[in-house]
Amino acid sequence: MSPRGQVRNEQMRAEALEKITSAALEVFAEYGYKGATMKQITKVSGLSYGLVYYYFPSKERIFRHLIDFAFESSIFALNTAMDVPGTAWEKIENLSTILVRNALSGESSLYFLIMLQAMTQGKSIPGLLDYVVKRSEAYYEKLVPVIIQAQKSGEAVKGDPVVLAAAYFSFVQGLATLVFQGKGMEKKIIPEILINVLRKGGQEK
Amino acid sequence: MSPRGQVRNEQMRAEALEKITSAALEVFAEYGYKGATMKQITKVSGLSYGLVYYYFPSKERIFRHLIDFAFESSIFALNTAMDVPGTAWEKIENLSTILVRNALSGESSLYFLIMLQAMTQGKSIPGLLDYVVKRSEAYYEKLVPVIIQAQKSGEAVKGDPVVLAAAYFSFVQGLATLVFQGKGMEKKIIPEILINVLRKGGQEK
DNA sequence: GTCTATACACTGATAGAC
DNA sequence: GTCTATCAGTGTATAGAC
């Protein structure tokens, strides 16, 4: 109850939460929502069964929490890339570099796997798929105006910009599956490959 | 035991197998391996619990059976596209058309979802992920020599052809996730978008 | 061959001691 | 706040009648 005690408590709380979310991130990304068990999560986190449920009311809530965090940090990265001054095409190049870096290496790659798992298994949780789809759309539609601009300047391919944006982010999710192959192939992917999806080809129609 | 009886039995057997595999394909594609339950599969197939187990020894075997079929038909489609006469680049264009058609519409799209589910949840079944990765590699490596040839003729982008092949098929898997969004977006994807991954850009380095 | 009923294991979640 | 032990529900698989 003393001020000092409160600070200590909050620190412990923060540490426990960190252990749980980081363990859950790892296990969910690897095994999917249904495939992951609370037992695995408790084991990886090093905490007991009861303590995990002291901080989170359910397995589903942990998963949703990770999904929300994944989207928020993705949107932040997207905005960062879009906000740098430059032409529309330069923004696309910039975004592609960031996405390749984030989706395919380090801890942030786990968040892309979480989004992929949410998409492929969303139907196992009532209402989740709709939620994920809605957030995904809001996410990739931020790219649409940039594509339109890049089409006008003749650097981006022609075609429905919404479809192109959807295809572009689908590609990122597809690339994330390379992580599962465990051969390090994902590290060999260069931003150029992703950029190419939107780049105008050599020959005109 | 009579000849006539045997024929009838085999026909019934074939029908039951068809009902089971087609129901399992649908349910597994939608919910993933762990998310799908035998109860769902029996319900969709219209058959009883016991009968499904009369034809398949386990849930895992049904899933593996579908995976094998998915790979075999994919390889068949790949070979078909590669065998038509023409330049290397024309083969890539041809393959892309077939893949976009197969992966994104009709029943064959379910097989692409099965491969995606196997990849994202492979760790839930001991040994499965290794198996899937190995088959995937054998699959997309058939594209490597064609890419090399198309690079020589100057139509394909430069870069490690193995990485390009991996990226190309990752894209297809990523596009398959559009089916989950249920907005019909996947039907708007045109082969051009897929081809663009391998096409050489306008500007040289 | 086909079914229903059930065994058995596992998993998410809770209770209650400390 | 943290733990262990346990409950209730679900899921795969089997047994046994027809």
Coordinates of C-alpha atoms (C1' of nucleotides) in Angstrom, one line a residue:
Chain A
M1 CA 0.0 0.0 0.0
S2 CA 3.0 2.3 0.5
P3 CA 3.9 4.4 -2.5
R4 CA 7.1 2.4 -2.9
G5 CA 5.1 -0.8 -2.8
Q6 CA 2.8 0.4 -5.6
V7 CA 5.7 1.2 -7.8
R8 CA 7.1 -2.3 -7.2
N9 CA 3.8 -3.9 -7.9
E10 CA 3.4 -2.1 -11.2
Q11 CA 6.8 -3.1 -12.2
M12 CA 6.0 -6.7 -11.4
R13 CA 2.8 -6.4 -13.2
A14 CA 4.5 -5.0 -16.3
E15 CA 7.1 -7.8 -16.2
A16 CA 4.5 -10.5 -15.9
L17 CA 2.5 -9.1 -18.8
E18 CA 5.5 -8.8 -20.9
K19 CA 6.4 -12.5 -20.2
I20 CA 2.9 -13.6 -21.1
T21 CA 2.5 -11.6 -24.3
S22 CA 5.9 -12.5 -25.6
A23 CA 5.4 -16.2 -24.9
A24 CA 2.0 -16.1 -26.4
L25 CA 3.2 -14.3 -29.4
E26 CA 5.8 -17.0 -30.0
V27 CA 3.5 -19.9 -29.5
F28 CA 0.5 -18.5 -31.4
A29 CA 2.7 -17.5 -34.3
E30 CA 4.1 -21.0 -34.5
Y31 CA 1.1 -23.2 -33.8
G32 CA -1.9 -21.0 -34.6
Y33 CA -4.8 -20.2 -32.3
K34 CA -6.2 -23.7 -31.9
G35 CA -2.9 -25.4 -32.1
A36 CA -1.4 -23.4 -29.3
T37 CA -2.3 -24.5 -25.8
M38 CA -2.3 -22.5 -22.6
K39 CA 0.1 -25.1 -21.2
Q40 CA 2.7 -24.2 -23.8
I41 CA 2.2 -20.5 -23.2
T42 CA 2.6 -21.0 -19.4
K43 CA 5.7 -23.1 -20.0
V44 CA 7.4 -20.6 -22.4
S45 CA 6.5 -17.7 -20.1
G46 CA 7.9 -19.5 -17.1
L47 CA 4.8 -18.5 -15.1
S48 CA 2.1 -20.7 -13.6
Y49 CA -1.2 -21.5 -15.0
G50 CA -3.1 -19.5 -12.4
L51 CA -1.0 -16.4 -12.8
V52 CA -1.6 -16.2 -16.5
Y53 CA -5.3 -16.3 -15.9
Y54 CA -4.8 -13.7 -13.2
Y55 CA -3.7 -11.3 -15.9
F56 CA -5.9 -12.4 -18.8
P57 CA -9.4 -13.7 -18.6
S58 CA -9.1 -16.2 -21.5
K59 CA -6.9 -17.6 -24.2
E60 CA -9.0 -15.7 -26.7
R61 CA -8.3 -12.4 -25.1
I62 CA -4.6 -13.0 -25.2
F63 CA -4.9 -13.7 -28.9
R64 CA -7.0 -10.7 -29.6
H65 CA -4.6 -8.5 -27.7
L66 CA -1.8 -9.7 -29.9
I67 CA -3.8 -9.1 -33.0
D68 CA -4.6 -5.6 -32.0
F69 CA -1.0 -4.9 -31.2
A70 CA 0.0 -6.4 -34.5
F71 CA -2.3 -4.1 -36.5
E72 CA -1.4 -1.0 -34.5
S73 CA 2.3 -1.4 -35.0
S74 CA 1.7 -2.3 -38.7
I75 CA -0.3 0.8 -39.2
F76 CA 2.3 2.9 -37.4
A77 CA 5.0 1.5 -39.8
L78 CA 2.7 2.2 -42.7
N79 CA 2.1 5.8 -41.7
T80 CA 5.8 6.3 -41.0
A81 CA 6.6 5.2 -44.5
M82 CA 3.9 7.2 -46.1
D83 CA 4.8 10.4 -44.2
V84 CA 8.3 10.8 -45.4
P85 CA 8.5 13.5 -48.1
G86 CA 8.9 12.4 -51.6
T87 CA 7.0 11.2 -54.6
A88 CA 4.2 8.6 -54.4
W89 CA 6.5 6.1 -56.0
E90 CA 9.3 6.8 -53.5
K91 CA 6.8 6.2 -50.7
I92 CA 6.0 2.8 -52.2
E93 CA 9.6 1.9 -52.4
N94 CA 10.1 3.1 -48.8
L95 CA 7.1 1.1 -47.5
S96 CA 8.3 -2.0 -49.3
T97 CA 11.7 -1.8 -47.7
I98 CA 10.2 -1.4 -44.2
L99 CA 7.7 -4.3 -44.8
V100 CA 10.4 -6.7 -46.0
R101 CA 12.5 -5.9 -43.0
N102 CA 9.6 -6.2 -40.5
A103 CA 7.7 -9.1 -41.9
L104 CA 10.7 -11.3 -42.5
S105 CA 13.1 -10.9 -39.6
G106 CA 13.3 -10.4 -35.9
E107 CA 10.4 -10.3 -33.5
S108 CA 8.2 -8.2 -35.6
S109 CA 8.0 -11.0 -38.1
L110 CA 6.0 -12.9 -35.4
Y111 CA 3.3 -10.2 -35.6
F112 CA 2.9 -10.8 -39.3
L113 CA 2.5 -14.5 -38.6
I114 CA -0.1 -13.7 -36.0
M115 CA -2.1 -11.7 -38.6
L116 CA -1.7 -14.6 -41.0
Q117 CA -2.8 -17.1 -38.3
A118 CA -5.8 -14.9 -37.5
M119 CA -6.8 -14.9 -41.2
T120 CA -6.4 -18.6 -41.8
Q121 CA -8.1 -19.6 -38.5
G122 CA -10.3 -16.7 -37.8
K123 CA -13.4 -18.8 -38.2
S124 CA -12.5 -20.7 -35.1
I125 CA -13.4 -17.7 -33.0
P126 CA -16.9 -16.2 -33.6
G127 CA -16.7 -12.7 -35.0
L128 CA -12.9 -12.6 -35.2
L129 CA -12.6 -13.1 -39.0
D130 CA -14.9 -10.1 -39.7
Y131 CA -12.9 -8.0 -37.3
V132 CA -9.6 -9.0 -38.9
V133 CA -10.9 -8.5 -42.4
K134 CA -12.2 -5.0 -41.5
R135 CA -8.9 -4.0 -39.9
S136 CA -7.0 -5.4 -42.9
E137 CA -9.1 -3.4 -45.3
A138 CA -8.7 -0.2 -43.3
Y139 CA -5.0 -0.9 -43.3
Y140 CA -4.3 -1.5 -47.0
E141 CA -6.7 1.1 -48.2
K142 CA -4.3 3.7 -46.9
L143 CA -2.1 2.6 -49.7
V144 CA -4.8 3.1 -52.4
P145 CA -4.4 6.9 -52.9
V146 CA -0.6 6.5 -53.1
I147 CA -1.0 3.9 -55.8
I148 CA -3.4 6.1 -57.7
Q149 CA -0.9 9.0 -57.6
A150 CA 1.9 6.7 -58.7
Q151 CA -0.3 5.5 -61.6
K152 CA -0.8 9.0 -62.7
S153 CA 2.9 9.7 -62.8
G154 CA 3.3 6.5 -64.8
E155 CA 5.5 4.6 -62.4
A156 CA 2.9 2.1 -61.1
V157 CA 1.1 -0.5 -63.1
K158 CA -2.4 0.2 -64.4
G159 CA -5.4 -1.6 -62.9
D160 CA -7.9 -1.3 -60.0
P161 CA -5.8 0.3 -57.2
V162 CA -7.8 -1.4 -54.5
V163 CA -7.1 -4.8 -56.1
L164 CA -3.4 -3.8 -56.4
A165 CA -3.2 -2.8 -52.7
A166 CA -4.9 -6.1 -51.7
A167 CA -2.5 -8.1 -53.8
Y168 CA 0.5 -6.2 -52.5
F169 CA -0.3 -7.0 -48.8
S170 CA -1.3 -10.5 -49.7
F171 CA 2.2 -10.9 -51.1
V172 CA 3.7 -9.7 -47.8
Q173 CA 1.6 -12.3 -45.9
G174 CA 2.6 -14.9 -48.4
L175 CA 6.3 -14.0 -47.9
A176 CA 5.8 -14.4 -44.2
T177 CA 5.1 -18.1 -44.7
L178 CA 8.7 -18.5 -45.8
V179 CA 9.6 -18.2 -42.1
F180 CA 7.9 -21.6 -41.5
Q181 CA 10.2 -23.2 -44.0
G182 CA 13.1 -22.6 -41.7
K183 CA 15.7 -22.4 -44.4
G184 CA 16.4 -18.8 -44.0
M185 CA 14.9 -18.1 -47.5
E186 CA 12.9 -15.2 -46.1
K187 CA 16.2 -13.3 -45.3
K188 CA 17.1 -13.4 -49.0
I189 CA 14.0 -11.6 -50.1
I190 CA 14.9 -8.1 -51.2
P191 CA 12.5 -5.1 -51.3
E192 CA 12.8 -5.0 -55.1
I193 CA 10.8 -8.2 -55.4
L194 CA 7.9 -6.7 -53.5
I195 CA 8.1 -3.3 -55.3
N196 CA 7.9 -5.2 -58.6
V197 CA 4.3 -6.1 -57.9
L198 CA 3.3 -2.4 -58.4
R199 CA 6.0 -1.3 -60.9
K200 CA 5.0 -0.7 -64.4
G201 CA 6.4 -3.2 -66.8
G202 CA 8.7 -2.4 -69.7
Q203 CA 6.2 -3.0 -72.4
E204 CA 2.9 -1.1 -72.8
K205 CA -0.4 -2.6 -73.8
Chain B
M1 CA -19.3 -61.9 -52.9
S2 CA -20.9 -62.2 -56.3
P3 CA -19.2 -60.2 -59.1
R4 CA -22.2 -58.0 -59.2
G5 CA -22.0 -57.4 -55.4
Q6 CA -18.4 -56.5 -55.6
V7 CA -19.0 -53.9 -58.2
R8 CA -21.7 -52.4 -56.1
N9 CA -19.5 -52.4 -53.0
E10 CA -16.7 -50.7 -54.7
Q11 CA -19.1 -48.1 -56.0
M12 CA -20.4 -47.5 -52.5
R13 CA -16.9 -47.3 -51.2
A14 CA -15.9 -44.8 -53.8
E15 CA -18.9 -42.7 -53.0
A16 CA -18.3 -42.7 -49.3
L17 CA -14.6 -41.8 -49.8
E18 CA -15.7 -39.0 -52.1
K19 CA -18.1 -37.6 -49.5
I20 CA -15.5 -37.8 -46.8
T21 CA -12.7 -36.2 -48.7
S22 CA -14.8 -33.5 -50.1
A23 CA -16.3 -32.6 -46.7
A24 CA -12.9 -32.7 -45.1
L25 CA -11.4 -30.5 -47.8
E26 CA -14.1 -27.9 -47.1
V27 CA -13.8 -28.0 -43.4
F28 CA -10.0 -28.2 -43.1
A29 CA -9.6 -25.3 -45.6
E30 CA -11.9 -23.1 -43.7
Y31 CA -10.9 -23.9 -40.1
G32 CA -7.4 -25.3 -40.3
Y33 CA -6.2 -28.7 -39.0
K34 CA -6.8 -28.1 -35.3
G35 CA -9.8 -25.9 -35.8
A36 CA -11.7 -28.5 -37.8
T37 CA -13.4 -31.2 -35.8
M38 CA -14.4 -34.7 -36.9
K39 CA -17.9 -33.8 -35.9
Q40 CA -18.0 -31.0 -38.5
I41 CA -16.6 -33.4 -41.1
T42 CA -19.2 -36.1 -40.4
K43 CA -21.9 -33.5 -40.5
V44 CA -20.9 -32.0 -43.8
S45 CA -20.3 -35.4 -45.3
G46 CA -23.7 -36.6 -44.1
L47 CA -22.1 -39.8 -42.8
S48 CA -21.9 -41.2 -39.3
Y49 CA -19.0 -40.9 -37.0
G50 CA -18.2 -44.6 -37.2
L51 CA -18.3 -44.8 -40.9
V52 CA -15.7 -42.1 -41.4
Y53 CA -13.4 -44.0 -39.1
Y54 CA -14.2 -47.1 -41.1
Y55 CA -12.5 -45.5 -44.1
F56 CA -9.8 -43.5 -42.4
P57 CA -7.9 -44.5 -39.4
S58 CA -7.5 -40.9 -38.0
K59 CA -8.1 -37.2 -38.5
E60 CA -4.5 -36.8 -39.3
R61 CA -4.6 -39.3 -42.1
I62 CA -7.5 -37.5 -43.8
F63 CA -5.5 -34.3 -43.6
R64 CA -2.4 -35.9 -45.0
H65 CA -4.4 -37.5 -47.8
L66 CA -5.7 -34.1 -48.8
I67 CA -2.2 -32.5 -48.7
D68 CA -0.9 -35.2 -50.9
F69 CA -3.7 -34.8 -53.4
A70 CA -3.2 -31.0 -53.3
F71 CA 0.5 -31.3 -54.1
E72 CA 0.0 -33.9 -56.8
S73 CA -2.6 -31.9 -58.6
S74 CA -0.5 -28.7 -58.3
I75 CA 2.5 -30.5 -59.7
F76 CA 0.4 -31.8 -62.5
A77 CA -0.8 -28.2 -63.3
L78 CA 2.7 -27.0 -63.1
N79 CA 4.0 -29.6 -65.5
T80 CA 1.1 -28.9 -67.9
A81 CA 2.0 -25.3 -68.0
M82 CA 5.7 -25.9 -68.5
D83 CA 5.2 -28.5 -71.2
V84 CA 3.5 -26.3 -73.7
P85 CA 5.8 -25.2 -76.5
G86 CA 7.1 -21.7 -76.4
T87 CA 9.7 -19.5 -74.8
A88 CA 10.6 -19.6 -71.1
W89 CA 8.8 -16.3 -70.6
E90 CA 5.7 -17.6 -72.3
K91 CA 5.7 -20.6 -69.9
I92 CA 5.8 -18.3 -67.0
E93 CA 2.9 -16.3 -68.4
N94 CA 1.0 -19.5 -69.0
L95 CA 1.7 -20.9 -65.5
S96 CA 0.6 -17.6 -63.9
T97 CA -2.7 -17.7 -65.7
I98 CA -3.3 -21.3 -64.6
L99 CA -2.3 -20.5 -61.0
V100 CA -4.5 -17.5 -60.7
R101 CA -7.4 -19.5 -62.0
N102 CA -6.8 -22.5 -59.8
A103 CA -5.8 -20.8 -56.6
L104 CA -8.5 -18.3 -56.5
S105 CA -11.7 -19.8 -57.7
G106 CA -13.7 -23.0 -57.6
E107 CA -12.9 -26.2 -55.7
S108 CA -9.3 -26.2 -56.6
S109 CA -8.8 -23.0 -54.5
L110 CA -9.6 -25.2 -51.5
Y111 CA -6.5 -27.2 -52.2
F112 CA -4.4 -24.1 -52.1
L113 CA -5.9 -23.2 -48.7
I114 CA -5.1 -26.7 -47.5
M115 CA -1.5 -26.2 -48.4
L116 CA -1.5 -22.8 -46.6
Q117 CA -3.1 -24.4 -43.6
A118 CA -0.6 -27.2 -43.6
M119 CA 2.2 -24.6 -43.7
T120 CA 0.8 -22.4 -40.9
Q121 CA -0.2 -25.2 -38.6
G122 CA 2.2 -27.9 -39.7
K123 CA 3.9 -27.9 -36.3
S124 CA 0.8 -29.3 -34.7
I125 CA 1.5 -32.6 -36.3
P126 CA 4.9 -34.1 -35.7
G127 CA 6.9 -34.4 -38.9
L128 CA 4.3 -32.8 -41.1
L129 CA 6.0 -29.4 -41.6
D130 CA 9.2 -31.0 -42.8
Y131 CA 7.2 -33.1 -45.2
V132 CA 5.3 -30.1 -46.5
V133 CA 8.4 -28.0 -46.8
K134 CA 10.2 -30.7 -48.7
R135 CA 7.3 -31.1 -51.2
S136 CA 7.0 -27.4 -51.6
E137 CA 10.7 -27.0 -52.5
A138 CA 10.5 -29.9 -54.9
Y139 CA 7.5 -28.1 -56.4
Y140 CA 8.8 -24.6 -56.9
E141 CA 12.3 -25.7 -57.9
K142 CA 10.7 -27.0 -61.1
L143 CA 10.3 -23.3 -61.9
V144 CA 14.0 -22.4 -61.3
P145 CA 15.4 -23.5 -64.7
V146 CA 12.7 -21.7 -66.5
I147 CA 13.4 -18.5 -64.6
I148 CA 17.1 -18.8 -65.4
Q149 CA 16.3 -19.1 -69.1
A150 CA 14.0 -16.2 -69.0
Q151 CA 16.7 -14.2 -67.3
K152 CA 19.1 -15.0 -70.1
S153 CA 16.6 -13.8 -72.7
G154 CA 16.2 -10.6 -70.7
E155 CA 12.5 -10.9 -69.9
A156 CA 12.8 -11.9 -66.2
V157 CA 14.3 -9.8 -63.4
K158 CA 17.8 -10.5 -62.2
G159 CA 18.4 -12.1 -58.9
D160 CA 18.7 -15.5 -57.3
P161 CA 16.3 -17.7 -59.3
V162 CA 15.6 -19.9 -56.3
V163 CA 14.6 -16.9 -54.2
L164 CA 12.5 -15.6 -57.0
A165 CA 10.7 -19.0 -57.4
A166 CA 10.1 -19.0 -53.6
A167 CA 8.7 -15.5 -53.7
Y168 CA 6.5 -16.3 -56.7
F169 CA 4.8 -19.2 -55.0
S170 CA 4.6 -17.4 -51.7
F171 CA 2.7 -14.8 -53.6
V172 CA 0.2 -17.4 -54.8
Q173 CA -0.3 -18.6 -51.2
G174 CA -0.7 -15.0 -50.1
L175 CA -3.3 -14.4 -52.7
A176 CA -5.2 -17.5 -51.5
T177 CA -5.8 -15.7 -48.2
L178 CA -8.0 -13.2 -50.1
V179 CA -10.6 -16.0 -50.2
F180 CA -11.0 -15.7 -46.4
Q181 CA -11.9 -12.1 -46.8
G182 CA -15.1 -13.1 -48.5
K183 CA -15.4 -9.9 -50.5
G184 CA -14.8 -11.5 -53.9
M185 CA -11.5 -9.6 -54.1
E186 CA -9.7 -12.8 -55.2
K187 CA -11.7 -13.0 -58.4
K188 CA -10.4 -9.6 -59.4
I189 CA -6.8 -10.7 -59.4
I190 CA -5.5 -11.0 -62.9
P191 CA -2.5 -13.1 -64.0
E192 CA -0.6 -9.9 -64.9
I193 CA -0.2 -9.1 -61.3
L194 CA 1.4 -12.4 -60.6
I195 CA 3.6 -12.3 -63.7
N196 CA 4.8 -8.9 -62.7
V197 CA 6.8 -10.4 -59.8
L198 CA 9.2 -12.0 -62.3
R199 CA 9.0 -9.4 -65.1
K200 CA 12.0 -7.2 -65.7
G201 CA 11.2 -3.6 -64.8
G202 CA 11.5 -0.7 -67.2
Q203 CA 14.6 0.8 -65.8
E204 CA 18.0 -0.9 -65.7
K205 CA 20.3 -0.7 -62.8
Chain C
dG1 C1' -21.0 -51.4 -44.2
dT2 C1' -23.3 -48.4 -41.2
dC3 C1' -24.9 -46.7 -37.0
dT4 C1' -25.1 -45.1 -31.8
dA5 C1' -23.1 -45.0 -27.5
dT6 C1' -19.2 -44.5 -24.9
dA7 C1' -14.3 -44.6 -23.3
dC8 C1' -10.4 -41.9 -22.6
dA9 C1' -7.3 -38.0 -23.0
dC10 C1' -6.7 -33.2 -23.3
dT11 C1' -7.6 -28.4 -22.7
dG12 C1' -9.5 -24.1 -21.0
dA13 C1' -10.7 -22.2 -16.9
dT14 C1' -11.5 -22.0 -11.7
dA15 C1' -10.9 -22.7 -6.6
dG16 C1' -8.6 -22.1 -2.9
dA17 C1' -4.2 -22.4 -0.1
dC18 C1' -0.2 -19.6 0.7
Chain D
dG1 C1' 0.4 -12.0 -6.5
dT2 C1' 1.5 -16.6 -7.2
dC3 C1' 0.9 -21.3 -7.0
dT4 C1' -1.1 -26.4 -7.3
dA5 C1' -4.9 -29.2 -7.8
dT6 C1' -9.1 -29.9 -9.9
dC7 C1' -13.5 -29.3 -12.6
dA8 C1' -16.2 -29.3 -16.6
dG9 C1' -16.4 -29.6 -21.4
dT10 C1' -14.8 -31.0 -25.8
dG11 C1' -12.6 -33.9 -29.1
dT12 C1' -10.6 -38.1 -31.1
dA13 C1' -11.1 -42.6 -31.4
dT14 C1' -13.3 -47.3 -30.3
dA15 C1' -16.8 -50.9 -29.2
dG16 C1' -20.4 -53.3 -30.3
dA17 C1' -25.3 -53.8 -32.1
dC18 C1' -27.5 -54.2 -36.5

